[in-house]
Amino acid sequence: MAMSAEKEHPVKAFGWAARDTTGHLSPFRFSRRATGENDVTFKVLYCGICHSDLHNVKNEWGITSYPVVPGHEIVGMVTDVGTKVTKFKVGDKVGVGCMVGSCRSCANCKEDLENYCPEMILTYGAKYYDGTTTHGGYSDIMVSDEHSVIKIPDNLPLDGSAPLLGAGITVYSPLKYYGLDKAGMHLGVVGLGGLGHMAVKFAKAMGLKVTVISTSPNKKKEAMDCLGADAFLVSRSTEEMGLAMGTMDGIIDTASAVHALLPVIGLLKVNGKLVMVGAPEKPPEPLAFPLLIGRKMVGESAIGGIKETQEMIDFAAEHNIVADIELIPMDYVNTAMERLSKADVKYRFVIDIVNSLKPF
């Protein structure tokens, strides 16, 4: 069936974009493609602010092309679907995470690991198949191939579920892949920010004993009383760290700042696994000998495939897991970025797109 004439023309969109390495965001007009036969178009209602957004708007990873509209924790309501779309309908609650395309034919894609596809297309700042630049969720509408769209269960609030598409899957995927999801296991979580607080919530829902490891003693009450962690270690305390040596089956390290790994590895049992999901700007120190003694391993992980992301969202809905958020208006975004750079948020900023992004 041919698309209607009105769907053949790009759709006017507006949002906020950074235009240079200052990272300052301001109103920006652009175009989205028309709804194609396999596309889902949705009105963006909320969008989380990920730490990677901060890196990207300032080009701290050296890959940014300006102007860039950030945002890959995007949720909203479907307004249009293509003629070949089968999984979604107008009115559905949906989301898009960190990617909007992959080759779907490589070995990784065939194993539902689109996140490791060599031709993965990021949600913003990448080249789409038609040669246009992808733009993220700091905007009024989103168009995506239905393969990359996630169904949000009705019992999940959209604002609190937005960060699940970034922070949530970033910690859920390694818990599953590295076998750190078995009830009764002891898991350490390094860092109690956007990623760390999600790791605590998912691990507790899986039945794990959870110990938060942080440089900040003042986070103990929050970790244990509010998030349900079983124990808390101040990483700068040699006494506390020493008493916990060799007690953990695995550790999810969410810290984005450069930090010593040797004391953390000492917390692992024999065959223990340390999984890095933060993105420090410098590589860690060589660790060969500490890993040899105890047959320990260090691994890394980056988000998850589409199937696993849907699995994560459904698990979150079953266990009533959402992010702890600070809901902000669109025009507060630059202040939020500055606060995020100082870790001044509990625990994720979410932009109230629907109520605060105004046409200009």
CSV table of C-alpha atoms in Angstrom, one decimal:
chain,number,residue,atom,x,y,z
A,1,MET,CA,0.0,0.0,0.0
A,2,ALA,CA,1.4,3.4,-1.0
A,3,MET,CA,1.9,6.0,1.7
A,4,SER,CA,-0.5,8.9,1.7
A,5,ALA,CA,0.8,12.1,0.1
A,6,GLU,CA,1.0,13.9,3.4
A,7,LYS,CA,3.4,11.2,4.7
A,8,GLU,CA,5.9,11.8,1.9
A,9,HIS,CA,7.1,15.1,3.2
A,10,PRO,CA,9.4,15.6,6.2
A,11,VAL,CA,7.7,16.7,9.4
A,12,LYS,CA,8.7,20.0,11.1
A,13,ALA,CA,10.1,19.4,14.6
A,14,PHE,CA,11.6,21.5,17.4
A,15,GLY,CA,13.7,20.9,20.4
A,16,TRP,CA,16.9,22.1,22.1
A,17,ALA,CA,20.4,21.6,20.7
A,18,ALA,CA,24.0,22.2,21.5
A,19,ARG,CA,25.9,24.0,18.7
A,20,ASP,CA,29.5,24.0,20.0
A,21,THR,CA,31.8,22.6,22.7
A,22,THR,CA,30.5,24.9,25.4
A,23,GLY,CA,27.6,22.4,25.5
A,24,HIS,CA,25.1,25.2,25.9
A,25,LEU,CA,21.6,24.1,24.7
A,26,SER,CA,19.1,26.4,23.1
A,27,PRO,CA,15.9,26.2,20.9
A,28,PHE,CA,16.4,24.5,17.5
A,29,ARG,CA,14.2,23.8,14.6
A,30,PHE,CA,14.8,20.7,12.4
A,31,SER,CA,12.9,18.1,10.4
A,32,ARG,CA,11.9,14.5,11.2
A,33,ARG,CA,11.3,12.1,8.3
A,34,ALA,CA,7.7,11.3,7.4
A,35,THR,CA,6.2,8.1,8.9
A,36,GLY,CA,7.5,5.3,6.7
A,37,GLU,CA,5.8,2.0,6.2
A,38,ASN,CA,7.7,0.4,9.1
A,39,ASP,CA,7.9,3.5,11.3
A,40,VAL,CA,6.3,4.5,14.6
A,41,THR,CA,5.8,8.2,15.2
A,42,PHE,CA,5.2,9.4,18.8
A,43,LYS,CA,4.7,12.6,20.7
A,44,VAL,CA,7.6,12.9,23.2
A,45,LEU,CA,6.3,13.3,26.7
A,46,TYR,CA,9.4,12.9,28.8
A,47,CYS,CA,13.1,12.4,28.2
A,48,GLY,CA,15.8,11.5,30.7
A,49,ILE,CA,19.2,13.2,30.9
A,50,CYS,CA,22.0,10.7,30.8
A,51,HIS,CA,25.6,11.4,31.8
A,52,SER,CA,26.5,10.6,28.2
A,53,ASP,CA,24.4,13.5,27.0
A,54,LEU,CA,26.7,15.8,29.0
A,55,HIS,CA,29.8,14.2,27.4
A,56,ASN,CA,28.3,14.5,24.0
A,57,VAL,CA,27.1,18.1,24.1
A,58,LYS,CA,30.7,19.1,25.1
A,59,ASN,CA,32.3,16.7,22.6
A,60,GLU,CA,34.3,15.2,25.4
A,61,TRP,CA,34.5,11.9,23.5
A,62,GLY,CA,35.5,13.5,20.3
A,63,ILE,CA,32.6,12.2,18.2
A,64,THR,CA,30.0,14.9,18.3
A,65,SER,CA,28.8,16.7,15.2
A,66,TYR,CA,27.0,19.9,15.8
A,67,PRO,CA,24.2,20.9,16.1
A,68,VAL,CA,23.2,17.9,18.3
A,69,VAL,CA,19.8,17.3,19.9
A,70,PRO,CA,20.6,14.9,22.8
A,71,GLY,CA,18.4,12.4,24.6
A,72,HIS,CA,18.1,8.7,24.4
A,73,GLU,CA,15.8,7.9,27.3
A,74,ILE,CA,12.6,8.9,25.4
A,75,VAL,CA,9.0,8.0,26.2
A,76,GLY,CA,5.7,9.2,24.8
A,77,MET,CA,2.4,8.3,23.0
A,78,VAL,CA,2.1,6.9,19.5
A,79,THR,CA,0.4,9.3,17.1
A,80,ASP,CA,1.0,7.5,13.8
A,81,VAL,CA,2.1,4.1,12.5
A,82,GLY,CA,3.3,2.9,9.1
A,83,THR,CA,1.2,0.5,7.0
A,84,LYS,CA,3.5,-2.5,7.8
A,85,VAL,CA,3.7,-1.8,11.5
A,86,THR,CA,2.3,-4.8,13.5
A,87,LYS,CA,3.4,-4.3,17.1
A,88,PHE,CA,2.1,-0.8,17.9
A,89,LYS,CA,-1.0,1.3,17.4
A,90,VAL,CA,-2.0,4.9,17.9
A,91,GLY,CA,-2.3,5.7,21.6
A,92,ASP,CA,0.2,3.1,22.8
A,93,LYS,CA,2.8,4.2,25.5
A,94,VAL,CA,6.2,3.6,24.0
A,95,GLY,CA,9.9,4.5,24.3
A,96,VAL,CA,13.1,4.6,22.4
A,97,GLY,CA,16.5,4.1,24.0
A,98,CYS,CA,20.1,4.4,22.9
A,99,MET,CA,19.8,3.1,19.3
A,100,VAL,CA,17.4,3.5,16.3
A,101,GLY,CA,18.9,1.1,13.8
A,102,SER,CA,21.3,-1.8,13.1
A,103,CYS,CA,22.0,-4.1,10.1
A,104,ARG,CA,19.8,-6.9,11.4
A,105,SER,CA,21.9,-9.4,9.4
A,106,CYS,CA,25.2,-9.8,11.3
A,107,ALA,CA,25.9,-12.5,13.8
A,108,ASN,CA,25.3,-10.1,16.7
A,109,CYS,CA,21.9,-8.9,15.3
A,110,LYS,CA,20.8,-12.5,14.8
A,111,GLU,CA,21.5,-13.1,18.5
A,112,ASP,CA,19.4,-10.0,19.5
A,113,LEU,CA,22.6,-8.1,20.3
A,114,GLU,CA,21.9,-5.0,18.1
A,115,ASN,CA,23.8,-3.0,20.6
A,116,TYR,CA,27.0,-4.6,19.4
A,117,CYS,CA,26.2,-4.4,15.7
A,118,PRO,CA,29.1,-2.8,13.8
A,119,GLU,CA,26.4,-0.7,11.9
A,120,MET,CA,24.4,0.3,15.0
A,121,ILE,CA,22.8,3.7,14.6
A,122,LEU,CA,22.7,5.8,17.7
A,123,THR,CA,19.6,7.7,18.6
A,124,TYR,CA,21.3,11.0,18.2
A,125,GLY,CA,24.4,12.4,16.5
A,126,ALA,CA,24.6,9.5,14.0
A,127,LYS,CA,23.9,9.1,10.3
A,128,TYR,CA,20.7,7.4,9.4
A,129,TYR,CA,20.1,5.2,6.3
A,130,ASP,CA,18.8,8.2,4.3
A,131,GLY,CA,21.9,10.3,5.1
A,132,THR,CA,20.3,12.5,7.6
A,133,THR,CA,21.5,13.1,11.1
A,134,THR,CA,19.6,11.5,14.0
A,135,HIS,CA,18.2,13.7,16.7
A,136,GLY,CA,17.3,12.7,20.2
A,137,GLY,CA,14.5,13.2,22.6
A,138,TYR,CA,15.0,16.8,23.8
A,139,SER,CA,12.3,17.5,21.2
A,140,ASP,CA,8.6,17.3,20.5
A,141,ILE,CA,8.2,14.3,18.3
A,142,MET,CA,10.2,11.1,17.5
A,143,VAL,CA,10.1,8.8,14.5
A,144,SER,CA,11.6,5.3,14.7
A,145,ASP,CA,11.5,2.0,12.9
A,146,GLU,CA,9.2,-0.2,15.0
A,147,HIS,CA,12.0,-2.7,15.6
A,148,SER,CA,13.7,-0.1,17.9
A,149,VAL,CA,10.6,0.9,19.8
A,150,ILE,CA,9.8,-0.4,23.3
A,151,LYS,CA,6.3,-1.0,24.6
A,152,ILE,CA,5.9,0.7,28.0
A,153,PRO,CA,3.5,-1.3,30.3
A,154,ASP,CA,0.5,0.7,31.5
A,155,ASN,CA,1.4,0.4,35.2
A,156,LEU,CA,4.7,2.2,34.8
A,157,PRO,CA,4.6,6.0,35.1
A,158,LEU,CA,6.2,7.5,32.0
A,159,ASP,CA,8.4,10.0,33.7
A,160,GLY,CA,10.0,7.5,36.0
A,161,SER,CA,10.3,4.9,33.4
A,162,ALA,CA,12.2,7.1,30.9
A,163,PRO,CA,15.6,6.5,32.5
A,164,LEU,CA,15.1,2.7,32.4
A,165,LEU,CA,15.8,2.9,28.6
A,166,GLY,CA,19.3,4.1,29.4
A,167,ALA,CA,20.4,3.6,33.0
A,168,GLY,CA,18.1,0.7,33.5
A,169,ILE,CA,19.2,-1.5,30.7
A,170,THR,CA,22.9,-0.5,31.3
A,171,VAL,CA,22.8,-2.3,34.6
A,172,TYR,CA,20.2,-5.0,33.9
A,173,SER,CA,22.1,-6.5,30.9
A,174,PRO,CA,25.4,-7.2,32.8
A,175,LEU,CA,23.5,-8.7,35.7
A,176,LYS,CA,21.9,-11.2,33.4
A,177,TYR,CA,24.8,-11.9,31.1
A,178,TYR,CA,27.4,-12.3,33.8
A,179,GLY,CA,25.1,-14.6,35.8
A,180,LEU,CA,24.8,-12.1,38.7
A,181,ASP,CA,21.1,-12.4,38.9
A,182,LYS,CA,20.8,-15.5,41.1
A,183,ALA,CA,18.9,-15.1,44.4
A,184,GLY,CA,21.2,-15.2,47.4
A,185,MET,CA,24.3,-13.9,45.6
A,186,HIS,CA,26.2,-11.0,47.1
A,187,LEU,CA,26.5,-8.0,44.8
A,188,GLY,CA,28.6,-4.9,45.2
A,189,VAL,CA,27.5,-1.7,43.5
A,190,VAL,CA,30.2,1.0,43.1
A,191,GLY,CA,28.7,4.5,42.9
A,192,LEU,CA,25.2,5.6,43.8
A,193,GLY,CA,24.1,7.8,41.0
A,194,GLY,CA,21.8,7.4,38.0
A,195,LEU,CA,23.2,3.9,37.2
A,196,GLY,CA,24.0,2.8,40.7
A,197,HIS,CA,20.6,3.4,42.2
A,198,MET,CA,19.1,1.4,39.3
A,199,ALA,CA,21.5,-1.4,39.9
A,200,VAL,CA,20.5,-1.6,43.6
A,201,LYS,CA,16.8,-1.7,42.6
A,202,PHE,CA,17.1,-4.5,40.0
A,203,ALA,CA,19.5,-6.6,42.1
A,204,LYS,CA,17.2,-6.4,45.1
A,205,ALA,CA,14.2,-7.4,42.9
A,206,MET,CA,16.3,-10.4,41.8
A,207,GLY,CA,16.8,-11.5,45.4
A,208,LEU,CA,20.4,-10.5,45.8
A,209,LYS,CA,22.2,-9.2,48.9
A,210,VAL,CA,23.5,-5.7,47.9
A,211,THR,CA,26.3,-3.7,49.3
A,212,VAL,CA,26.8,-0.1,48.0
A,213,ILE,CA,30.4,1.0,47.8
A,214,SER,CA,30.8,4.8,47.7
A,215,THR,CA,33.3,7.6,48.5
A,216,SER,CA,30.5,9.5,50.2
A,217,PRO,CA,29.5,8.4,53.8
A,218,ASN,CA,26.5,10.7,53.6
A,219,LYS,CA,24.9,8.4,51.1
A,220,LYS,CA,24.6,5.5,53.5
A,221,LYS,CA,21.1,6.4,54.8
A,222,GLU,CA,19.8,6.8,51.3
A,223,ALA,CA,21.3,3.6,50.1
A,224,MET,CA,20.0,1.5,53.0
A,225,ASP,CA,16.8,3.1,54.1
A,226,CYS,CA,15.4,4.4,50.8
A,227,LEU,CA,16.8,2.0,48.2
A,228,GLY,CA,17.0,-1.1,50.3
A,229,ALA,CA,20.7,-1.9,50.2
A,230,ASP,CA,21.8,-4.5,52.8
A,231,ALA,CA,25.1,-2.9,53.6
A,232,PHE,CA,27.3,0.1,52.8
A,233,LEU,CA,31.0,0.5,52.5
A,234,VAL,CA,33.0,3.8,52.4
A,235,SER,CA,35.6,3.0,49.8
A,236,ARG,CA,38.1,5.4,51.4
A,237,SER,CA,37.9,3.5,54.7
A,238,THR,CA,40.7,0.8,54.7
A,239,GLU,CA,39.0,-0.8,57.7
A,240,GLU,CA,35.6,-1.2,56.2
A,241,MET,CA,37.0,-2.4,52.9
A,242,GLY,CA,39.3,-4.8,54.7
A,243,LEU,CA,36.5,-6.4,56.6
A,244,ALA,CA,34.6,-7.0,53.4
A,245,MET,CA,37.5,-8.6,51.5
A,246,GLY,CA,36.6,-11.8,49.6
A,247,THR,CA,32.8,-11.6,50.3
A,248,MET,CA,31.2,-10.6,47.0
A,249,ASP,CA,30.2,-12.8,44.0
A,250,GLY,CA,30.2,-9.8,41.7
A,251,ILE,CA,30.4,-6.1,41.5
A,252,ILE,CA,28.8,-3.6,39.1
A,253,ASP,CA,31.0,-0.6,38.9
A,254,THR,CA,28.9,2.4,37.8
A,255,ALA,CA,31.4,5.2,38.6
A,256,SER,CA,32.3,7.5,35.7
A,257,ALA,CA,35.2,9.1,37.4
A,258,VAL,CA,38.7,7.6,37.3
A,259,HIS,CA,39.2,5.5,40.4
A,260,ALA,CA,41.5,2.7,41.7
A,261,LEU,CA,40.2,-0.8,40.9
A,262,LEU,CA,42.6,-2.8,43.1
A,263,PRO,CA,40.7,-2.3,46.4
A,264,VAL,CA,37.4,-3.1,44.6
A,265,ILE,CA,38.8,-6.4,43.1
A,266,GLY,CA,39.9,-7.4,46.6
A,267,LEU,CA,36.2,-7.5,47.7
A,268,LEU,CA,35.5,-10.4,45.2
A,269,LYS,CA,35.4,-14.0,46.1
A,270,VAL,CA,37.3,-16.6,44.1
A,271,ASN,CA,35.8,-16.6,40.5
A,272,GLY,CA,34.3,-13.2,41.3
A,273,LYS,CA,33.4,-10.7,38.5
A,274,LEU,CA,33.9,-7.0,38.3
A,275,VAL,CA,31.8,-5.4,35.6
A,276,MET,CA,32.4,-1.9,34.4
A,277,VAL,CA,29.5,0.1,33.1
A,278,GLY,CA,30.6,3.6,33.8
A,279,ALA,CA,32.8,5.3,31.3
A,280,PRO,CA,35.9,6.8,32.9
A,281,GLU,CA,37.9,9.1,30.6
A,282,LYS,CA,41.2,7.1,31.2
A,283,PRO,CA,41.8,3.3,31.2
A,284,PRO,CA,42.2,1.5,34.5
A,285,GLU,CA,45.5,0.5,35.8
A,286,PRO,CA,47.0,-2.9,34.8
A,287,LEU,CA,45.5,-5.7,37.0
A,288,ALA,CA,47.0,-9.0,35.9
A,289,PHE,CA,48.3,-10.3,39.2
A,290,PRO,CA,45.3,-9.4,41.4
A,291,LEU,CA,43.1,-11.2,38.8
A,292,LEU,CA,45.3,-14.3,38.7
A,293,ILE,CA,45.1,-14.7,42.5
A,294,GLY,CA,41.5,-15.9,42.7
A,295,ARG,CA,40.7,-16.5,39.0
A,296,LYS,CA,38.8,-13.2,39.0
A,297,MET,CA,37.7,-11.3,35.9
A,298,VAL,CA,37.0,-7.8,34.8
A,299,GLY,CA,34.4,-7.3,32.1
A,300,GLU,CA,32.4,-4.4,30.6
A,301,SER,CA,29.0,-4.0,29.1
A,302,ALA,CA,27.1,-1.5,27.0
A,303,ILE,CA,23.3,-1.2,27.2
A,304,GLY,CA,21.4,-4.2,25.7
A,305,GLY,CA,19.6,-5.4,22.6
A,306,ILE,CA,16.0,-4.5,21.8
A,307,LYS,CA,14.6,-7.9,23.0
A,308,GLU,CA,16.5,-7.6,26.3
A,309,THR,CA,15.4,-4.0,26.8
A,310,GLN,CA,11.8,-5.0,26.4
A,311,GLU,CA,12.5,-7.9,28.9
A,312,MET,CA,14.0,-5.3,31.3
A,313,ILE,CA,11.0,-3.0,31.0
A,314,ASP,CA,8.6,-5.9,31.6
A,315,PHE,CA,10.6,-7.0,34.6
A,316,ALA,CA,10.5,-3.4,36.0
A,317,ALA,CA,6.7,-3.3,35.5
A,318,GLU,CA,6.3,-6.6,37.4
A,319,HIS,CA,8.4,-5.4,40.3
A,320,ASN,CA,7.3,-1.7,40.2
A,321,ILE,CA,10.8,-0.5,39.5
A,322,VAL,CA,11.2,3.1,38.3
A,323,ALA,CA,14.0,5.6,38.5
A,324,ASP,CA,14.1,8.2,41.3
A,325,ILE,CA,13.9,11.4,39.3
A,326,GLU,CA,13.9,15.2,39.5
A,327,LEU,CA,11.4,16.4,36.9
A,328,ILE,CA,12.5,19.6,35.3
A,329,PRO,CA,11.2,22.0,32.6
A,330,MET,CA,13.0,22.3,29.3
A,331,ASP,CA,14.4,25.7,30.0
A,332,TYR,CA,16.2,24.3,33.1
A,333,VAL,CA,18.3,21.9,31.0
A,334,ASN,CA,21.6,23.9,31.1
A,335,THR,CA,21.4,24.3,34.8
A,336,ALA,CA,20.6,20.5,35.1
A,337,MET,CA,23.7,19.8,32.9
A,338,GLU,CA,25.9,21.9,35.3
A,339,ARG,CA,24.4,20.1,38.3
A,340,LEU,CA,24.9,16.7,36.7
A,341,SER,CA,28.6,17.5,36.2
A,342,LYS,CA,28.8,17.9,39.9
A,343,ALA,CA,26.7,14.8,40.7
A,344,ASP,CA,24.1,17.1,42.2
A,345,VAL,CA,20.9,15.0,41.4
A,346,LYS,CA,19.0,12.2,43.0
A,347,TYR,CA,19.2,10.3,40.8
A,348,ARG,CA,18.2,11.2,37.3
A,349,PHE,CA,16.9,14.4,35.7
A,350,VAL,CA,13.9,13.9,33.5
A,351,ILE,CA,12.7,16.7,31.2
A,352,ASP,CA,9.0,17.4,31.3
A,353,ILE,CA,8.8,17.8,27.5
A,354,VAL,CA,5.0,17.7,27.2
A,355,ASN,CA,4.4,20.5,29.7
A,356,SER,CA,7.4,22.7,29.1
A,357,LEU,CA,8.8,22.5,25.5
A,358,LYS,CA,7.0,25.3,23.8
A,359,PRO,CA,6.9,26.1,20.0
A,360,PHE,CA,9.0,29.1,19.1
